[in-house]
Amino acid sequence: MMKRTIVVSEGLEKVPMSWLKAHANVVEASWKDPTKLAAALQEADGLIVRTYTRVNDGLLALGPRLKVVGRAGVGLENIDQIACKRRGVKVLSTPTANTRAVCEYVFNLIFTLGRPLVNLAAPVSEEEFHSYRKTVRGIELSGKTMSILGMGRIGRGVGKIAWAMGMEVIYNDLVDVSAEIDFPAKSVSKGDLYDRADVLSIHVDHQPNDMNHHLVNAHAMGRLKSSAIIVNTSRGEVIDAKALAEALKKDRIAGAAIDVHEPEPPPATYPLWGCPNLIFAPHLAARTQGAMDAMSWVAKDVVEYLTKGY
C-alpha cells in the first residue's frame, strides 16, 4: 500500500517520529514558516500539530486532501473543530497522555513555593547552620484546604493526591462530576471555593466564546485569604494577570505559581514580570519524557485513521 503523506508542524519525540517515518511519507514544515507549511499541505493526507499551529478554516483550505488532524496533546483550543467537521476532517488528540505529569508538577510547584529548600553548597559556621533552622518556615499541607477550579481528569488527579496528603478537598465545576470521584471531595460554589482555599489549583479547559477568559479575576482574588497561594497549569487566559500582579505586589495573597500565560511567550509588557513570591514558569507542566512520548504517539492514531478510516 502506498504510504500516506503526513505533515508535522511542531515536531514529535524521537521514537514516535521514527515510527511515523517508517509508516508514512513525513514532511516536516514548521508553523513558523507559513510558506513552507502551505506548500506541504497541498499534498497532505494528514497533519500533526502541537500547541502553536492554528488549525483554522484558512489553513484547512490549503490542504484539499486532508482527512485527519492529530493534536499531540490534550486541549483543542488551537483547532477549529467546527471548520474541521464542515470539511470532513477528523480531529484526534491524546486526552490522557499528560495527566500524571501535570498532577506531579502541580505539587512540585506547591512545594517549591510553600516549602523552601536550603541547599548548602559549602561548609558553614555553626551559627549560620542553626540560623536556617530558626528562620526557615514552610507550609504544612496536611490539614489545609485544596480548592480545585475544574474537576476534570487532572483536577481529580490533583485532588486525590491532596486527599492522600491529609488535605480537605473542595472543588467547583460546570458539570456534576461526582460519579467520577473516588475519594472524599465536596462540590462548593465559586465563592466558597475562593473563601476557603489555602491552595487554589486551576484546571479548567478552553471554552468557546471566551467563557473562561479572566475567570479568576480581581474579585475572585479579593476573596482569597492573605495566606493562600494560586497554582495555574491550565490556560493563561483564565487568570487576569494584571489583577494577579497587583495582588502579589500588595501582599493580598501569599504567592502564585503560573505555568501558562496569555500570550506565549509573554511580552516585555506582561504584568507578572518581576512580581514577588511568584514562580514564573515557561509552560512545563507536561514536559516529562513519558508524557511527551505518549502525546507524540498520536502518530499511530493518525496512520490508523488514514489506513482504516476509524
PDB file of C-alpha atoms in Angstrom, residues 12 44 47 51 78 88 110 134 136 185 205 230 241-242 254 265 277 281 294 301:
ATOM      1  CA  LEU A  12       7.487  14.802  17.651  1.00  0.00           C
ATOM      2  CA  ALA A  44      -1.012  16.159   2.734  1.00  0.00           C
ATOM      3  CA  LEU A  47      -1.450  16.889   9.709  1.00  0.00           C
ATOM      4  CA  THR A  51       0.254  23.836  20.645  1.00  0.00           C
ATOM      5  CA  ASN A  78      -5.839  25.783  18.598  1.00  0.00           C
ATOM      6  CA  GLY A  88     -14.888  16.246   6.783  1.00  0.00           C
ATOM      7  CA  ILE A 110       3.366  23.950  45.604  1.00  0.00           C
ATOM      8  CA  LYS A 134      15.468  29.042  63.411  1.00  0.00           C
ATOM      9  CA  VAL A 136      13.138  28.922  57.616  1.00  0.00           C
ATOM     10  CA  ALA A 185     -14.221  15.796  47.889  1.00  0.00           C
ATOM     11  CA  ASP A 205     -10.313  23.830  29.936  1.00  0.00           C
ATOM     12  CA  ILE A 230      -2.590  30.120  43.456  1.00  0.00           C
ATOM     13  CA  ALA A 241      -2.533  38.703  35.002  1.00  0.00           C
ATOM     14  CA  LYS A 242      -2.809  42.401  35.861  1.00  0.00           C
ATOM     15  CA  ALA A 254       0.989  34.692  49.824  1.00  0.00           C
ATOM     16  CA  PRO A 265       5.768  33.773  25.109  1.00  0.00           C
ATOM     17  CA  ASN A 277       6.539  35.421  45.632  1.00  0.00           C
ATOM     18  CA  ALA A 281       7.396  29.036  34.503  1.00  0.00           C
ATOM     19  CA  ALA A 294       2.616   9.486  24.963  1.00  0.00           C
ATOM     20  CA  ASP A 301      -3.818   7.066  15.608  1.00  0.00           C
TER      21      ASP A 301
END
